[in-house]
Short mmCIF file of C-alpha atoms in Angstrom, two decimals:
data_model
loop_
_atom_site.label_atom_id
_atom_site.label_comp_id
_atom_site.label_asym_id
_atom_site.label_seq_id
_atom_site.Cartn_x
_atom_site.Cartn_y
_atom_site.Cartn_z
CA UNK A 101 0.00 0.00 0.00
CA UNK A 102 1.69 3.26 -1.38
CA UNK A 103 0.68 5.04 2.41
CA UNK A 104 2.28 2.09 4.29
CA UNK A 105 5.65 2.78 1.62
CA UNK A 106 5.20 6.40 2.34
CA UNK A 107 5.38 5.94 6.18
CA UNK A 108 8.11 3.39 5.89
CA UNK A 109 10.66 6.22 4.29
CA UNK A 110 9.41 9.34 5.88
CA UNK A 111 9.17 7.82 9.27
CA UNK A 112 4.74 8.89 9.41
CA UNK A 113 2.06 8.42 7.05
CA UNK A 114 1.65 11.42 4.60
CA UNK A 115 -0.74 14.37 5.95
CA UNK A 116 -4.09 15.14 4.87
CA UNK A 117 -2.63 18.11 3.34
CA UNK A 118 -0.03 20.54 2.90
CA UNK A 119 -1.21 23.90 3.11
CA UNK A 120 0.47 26.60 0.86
CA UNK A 121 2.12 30.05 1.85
CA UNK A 122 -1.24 31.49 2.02
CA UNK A 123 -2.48 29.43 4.67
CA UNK A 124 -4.73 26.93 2.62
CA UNK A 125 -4.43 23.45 1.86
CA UNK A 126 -2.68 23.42 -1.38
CA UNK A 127 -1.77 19.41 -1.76
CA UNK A 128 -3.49 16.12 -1.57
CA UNK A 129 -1.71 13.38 0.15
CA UNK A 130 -2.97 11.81 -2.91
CA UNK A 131 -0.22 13.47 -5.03
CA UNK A 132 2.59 12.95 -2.25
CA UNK A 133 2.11 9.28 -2.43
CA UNK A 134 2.43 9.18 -6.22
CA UNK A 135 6.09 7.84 -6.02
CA UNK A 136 4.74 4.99 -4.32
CA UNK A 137 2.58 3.53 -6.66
CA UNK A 138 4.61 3.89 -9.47
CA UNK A 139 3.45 7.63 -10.83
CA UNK A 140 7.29 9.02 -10.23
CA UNK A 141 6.89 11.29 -13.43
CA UNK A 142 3.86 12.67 -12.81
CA UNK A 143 4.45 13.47 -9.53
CA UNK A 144 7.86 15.18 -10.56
CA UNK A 145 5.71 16.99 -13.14
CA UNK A 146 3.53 18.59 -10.41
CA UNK A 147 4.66 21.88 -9.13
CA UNK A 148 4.17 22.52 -5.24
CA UNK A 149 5.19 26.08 -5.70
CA UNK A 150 1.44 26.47 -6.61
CA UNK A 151 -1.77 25.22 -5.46
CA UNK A 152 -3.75 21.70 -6.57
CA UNK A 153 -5.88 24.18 -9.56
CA UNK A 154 -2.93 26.22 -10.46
CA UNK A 155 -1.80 26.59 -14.27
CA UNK A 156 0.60 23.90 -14.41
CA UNK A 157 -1.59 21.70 -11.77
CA UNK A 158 -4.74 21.52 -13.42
CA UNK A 159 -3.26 20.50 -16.95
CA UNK A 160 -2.39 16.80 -14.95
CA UNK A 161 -6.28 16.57 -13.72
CA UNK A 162 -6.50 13.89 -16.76
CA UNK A 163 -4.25 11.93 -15.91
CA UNK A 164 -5.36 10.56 -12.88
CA UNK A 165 -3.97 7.10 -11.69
CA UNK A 166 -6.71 4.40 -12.18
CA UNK A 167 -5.86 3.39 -8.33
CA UNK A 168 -7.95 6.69 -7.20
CA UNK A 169 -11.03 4.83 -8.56
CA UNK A 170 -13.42 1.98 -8.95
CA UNK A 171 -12.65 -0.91 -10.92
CA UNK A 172 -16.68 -0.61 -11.90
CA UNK A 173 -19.43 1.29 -11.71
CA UNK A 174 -18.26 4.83 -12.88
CA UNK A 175 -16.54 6.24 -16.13
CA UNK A 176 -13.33 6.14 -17.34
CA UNK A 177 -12.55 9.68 -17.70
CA UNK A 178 -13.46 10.79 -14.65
CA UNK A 179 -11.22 12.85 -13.01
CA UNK A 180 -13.04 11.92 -9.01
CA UNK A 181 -11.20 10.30 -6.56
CA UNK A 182 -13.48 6.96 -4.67
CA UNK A 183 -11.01 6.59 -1.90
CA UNK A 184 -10.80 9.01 0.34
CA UNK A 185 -8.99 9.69 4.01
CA UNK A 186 -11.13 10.67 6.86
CA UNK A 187 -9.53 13.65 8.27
CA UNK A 188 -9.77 14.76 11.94
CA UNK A 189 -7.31 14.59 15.26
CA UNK A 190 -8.84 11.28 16.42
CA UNK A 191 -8.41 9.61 13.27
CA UNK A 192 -5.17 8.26 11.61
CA UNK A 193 -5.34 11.35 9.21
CA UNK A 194 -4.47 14.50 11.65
CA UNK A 195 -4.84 17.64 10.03
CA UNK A 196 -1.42 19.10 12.12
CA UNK A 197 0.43 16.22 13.38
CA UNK A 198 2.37 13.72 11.94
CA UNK A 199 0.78 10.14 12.65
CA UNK A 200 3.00 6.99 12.88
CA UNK A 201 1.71 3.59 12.72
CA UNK A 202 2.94 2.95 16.51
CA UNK A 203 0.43 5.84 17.62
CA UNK A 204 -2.13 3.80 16.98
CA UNK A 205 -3.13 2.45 20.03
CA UNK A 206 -6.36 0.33 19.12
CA UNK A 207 -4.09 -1.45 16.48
CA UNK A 208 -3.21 -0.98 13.22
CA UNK A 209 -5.87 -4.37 12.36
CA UNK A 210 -8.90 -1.95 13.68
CA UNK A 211 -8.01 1.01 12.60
CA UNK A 212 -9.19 2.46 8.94
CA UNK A 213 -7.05 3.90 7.18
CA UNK A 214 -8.68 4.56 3.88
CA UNK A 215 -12.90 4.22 2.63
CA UNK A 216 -14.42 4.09 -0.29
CA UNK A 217 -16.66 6.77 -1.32
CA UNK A 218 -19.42 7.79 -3.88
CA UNK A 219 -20.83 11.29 -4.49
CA UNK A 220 -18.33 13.19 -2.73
CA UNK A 221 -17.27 14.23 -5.43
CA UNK A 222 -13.60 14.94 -4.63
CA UNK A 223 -10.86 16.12 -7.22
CA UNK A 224 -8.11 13.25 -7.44
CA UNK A 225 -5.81 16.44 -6.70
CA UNK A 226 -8.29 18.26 -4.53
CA UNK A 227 -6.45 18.50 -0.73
CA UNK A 228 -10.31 17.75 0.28
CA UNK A 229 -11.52 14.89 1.79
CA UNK A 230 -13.76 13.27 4.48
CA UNK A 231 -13.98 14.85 7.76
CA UNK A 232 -14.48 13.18 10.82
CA UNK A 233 -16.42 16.04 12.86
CA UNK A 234 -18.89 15.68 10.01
CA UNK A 235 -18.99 12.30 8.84
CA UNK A 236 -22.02 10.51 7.85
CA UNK A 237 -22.25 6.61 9.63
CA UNK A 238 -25.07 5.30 7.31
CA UNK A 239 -23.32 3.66 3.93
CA UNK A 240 -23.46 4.72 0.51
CA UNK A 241 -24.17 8.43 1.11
CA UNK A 242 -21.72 11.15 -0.13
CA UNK A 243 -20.74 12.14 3.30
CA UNK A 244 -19.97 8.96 4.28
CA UNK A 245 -18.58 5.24 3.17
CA UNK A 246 -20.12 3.88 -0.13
CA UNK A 247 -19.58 2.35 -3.49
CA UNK A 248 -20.64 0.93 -6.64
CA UNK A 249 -20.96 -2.88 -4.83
CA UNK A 250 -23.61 -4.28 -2.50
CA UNK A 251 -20.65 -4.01 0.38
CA UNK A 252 -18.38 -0.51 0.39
CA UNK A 253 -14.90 -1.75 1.16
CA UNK A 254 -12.29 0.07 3.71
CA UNK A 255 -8.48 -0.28 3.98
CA UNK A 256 -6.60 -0.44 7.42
CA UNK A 257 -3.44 0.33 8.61
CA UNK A 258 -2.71 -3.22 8.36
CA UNK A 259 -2.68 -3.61 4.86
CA UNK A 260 -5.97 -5.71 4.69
CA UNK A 261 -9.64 -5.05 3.20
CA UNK A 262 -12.62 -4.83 4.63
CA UNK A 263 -16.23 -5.01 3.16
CA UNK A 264 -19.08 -3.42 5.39
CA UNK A 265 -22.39 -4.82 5.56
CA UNK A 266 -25.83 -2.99 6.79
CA UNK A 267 -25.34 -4.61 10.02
CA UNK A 268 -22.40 -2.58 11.00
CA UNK A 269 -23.47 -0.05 13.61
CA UNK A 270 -22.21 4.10 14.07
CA UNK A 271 -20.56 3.25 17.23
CA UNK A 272 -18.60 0.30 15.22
CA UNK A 273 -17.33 2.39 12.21
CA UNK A 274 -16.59 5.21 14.91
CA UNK A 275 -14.89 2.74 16.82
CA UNK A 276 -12.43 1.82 13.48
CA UNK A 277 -11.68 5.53 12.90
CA UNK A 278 -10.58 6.26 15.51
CA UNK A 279 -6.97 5.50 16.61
CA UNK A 280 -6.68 5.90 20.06
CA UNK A 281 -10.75 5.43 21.13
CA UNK A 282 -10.23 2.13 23.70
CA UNK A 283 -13.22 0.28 22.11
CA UNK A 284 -13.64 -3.16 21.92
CA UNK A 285 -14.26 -4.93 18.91
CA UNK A 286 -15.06 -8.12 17.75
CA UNK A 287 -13.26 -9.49 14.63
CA UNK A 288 -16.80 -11.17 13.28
CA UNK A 289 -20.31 -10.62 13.13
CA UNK A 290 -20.30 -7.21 13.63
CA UNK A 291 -20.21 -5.81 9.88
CA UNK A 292 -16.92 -5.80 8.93
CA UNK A 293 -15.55 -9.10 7.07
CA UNK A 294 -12.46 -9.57 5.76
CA UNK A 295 -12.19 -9.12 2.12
CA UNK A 296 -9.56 -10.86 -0.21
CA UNK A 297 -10.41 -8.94 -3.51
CA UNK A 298 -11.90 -5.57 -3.49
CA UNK A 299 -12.90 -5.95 -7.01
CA UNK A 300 -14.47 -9.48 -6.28
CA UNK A 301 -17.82 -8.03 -5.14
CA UNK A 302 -21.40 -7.77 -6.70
CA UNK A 303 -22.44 -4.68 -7.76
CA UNK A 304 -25.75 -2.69 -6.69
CA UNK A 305 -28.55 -2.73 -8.70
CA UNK A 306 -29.38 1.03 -9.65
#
């Protein structure tokens, strides 16, 4: 996972964002991972001497890497991101402080580290993305987790994949959010299996 690479040689996982001299989010951890999953040139092509829409910037917004979306279910020049960080100070995505892997004191195996999403409607470049003060628990709404497939899928800080079923309660998905919450949480039978394949799911019928 290119934010597991990213942590291994910067010593944290990548921020949120970097803001710009003006104070504003500028870049997308999305772009500073793009070394790591094999998009060195278009990262070195991307100028962080201006924001995420500046001149140079925005002439790269078609070439986004097919990881930032689904395998099925939306168009192939889209230019949205599907997976998305969930951004606030009790969630593995800090918007001031660098987060290590070893912070994470409910475990890296219940701890999410990246969801899928539909409807947000987030630039692949954008330094937007989920926030945890306003994050909606149901699935397969914009503010929240959802995708194309009968079961949204989430990555943790362990490397593995998750699907989440409609049994899977708000004080669950809070509980895998957050990194340092204390909650106990069963492995099973509480709406988040294991998943082998992320693209080995049904899709929803529209």
């Amino acid at each position: 996972m290119a934010v597991a690479n990213y942590h291994d040689v910067h010593g944290h996982l990548p921020p949120p964002f970097v803001r710009g001299p003006d104070g504003r989010p500028w870049h997308s951890w999305r772009v500073l991972v793009l070394p790591y999953i094999e998009q060195g040139r278009l990262h070195d092509r991307y100028k962080f001497d201006e924001p995420w829409d500046g001149p140079n910037n925005r002439l790269l917004a078609s070439e986004m890497p097919r990881l930032y979306r689904f395998h099925h279910g939306v168009p192939d020049d889209t230019t949205v991101s599907n997976y998305l960080a969930v951004v606030g100070p009790e969630t593995a995505w800090h918007p001031t402080e660098k987060v290590k892997f070893a912070d994470m004191l409910d475990g890296v195996s219940k701890t999410i580290l990246i969801v899928e999403n539909a409807g947000a409607g987030v630039h692949w470049m954008e330094p937007r993305d989920l926030t945890f003060a306003d994050f909606d628990y149901r699935l397969n709404t914009p503010a929240g987790i959802g995708s194309p497939h009968t079961r949204p899928g989430v990555a943790l800080a362990d490397g593995s994949l998750r699907m989440l079923g409609p049994e899977i309660t708000p004080d669950v998905l809070r509980a895998l959010l957050t990194v340092r919450g204390g909650e106990p949480l069963a492995d099973t039978g509480t709406g988040w299996e294991l998943l082998p394949d992320g693209r080995d799911r049904p899709l929803r019928e529209r």
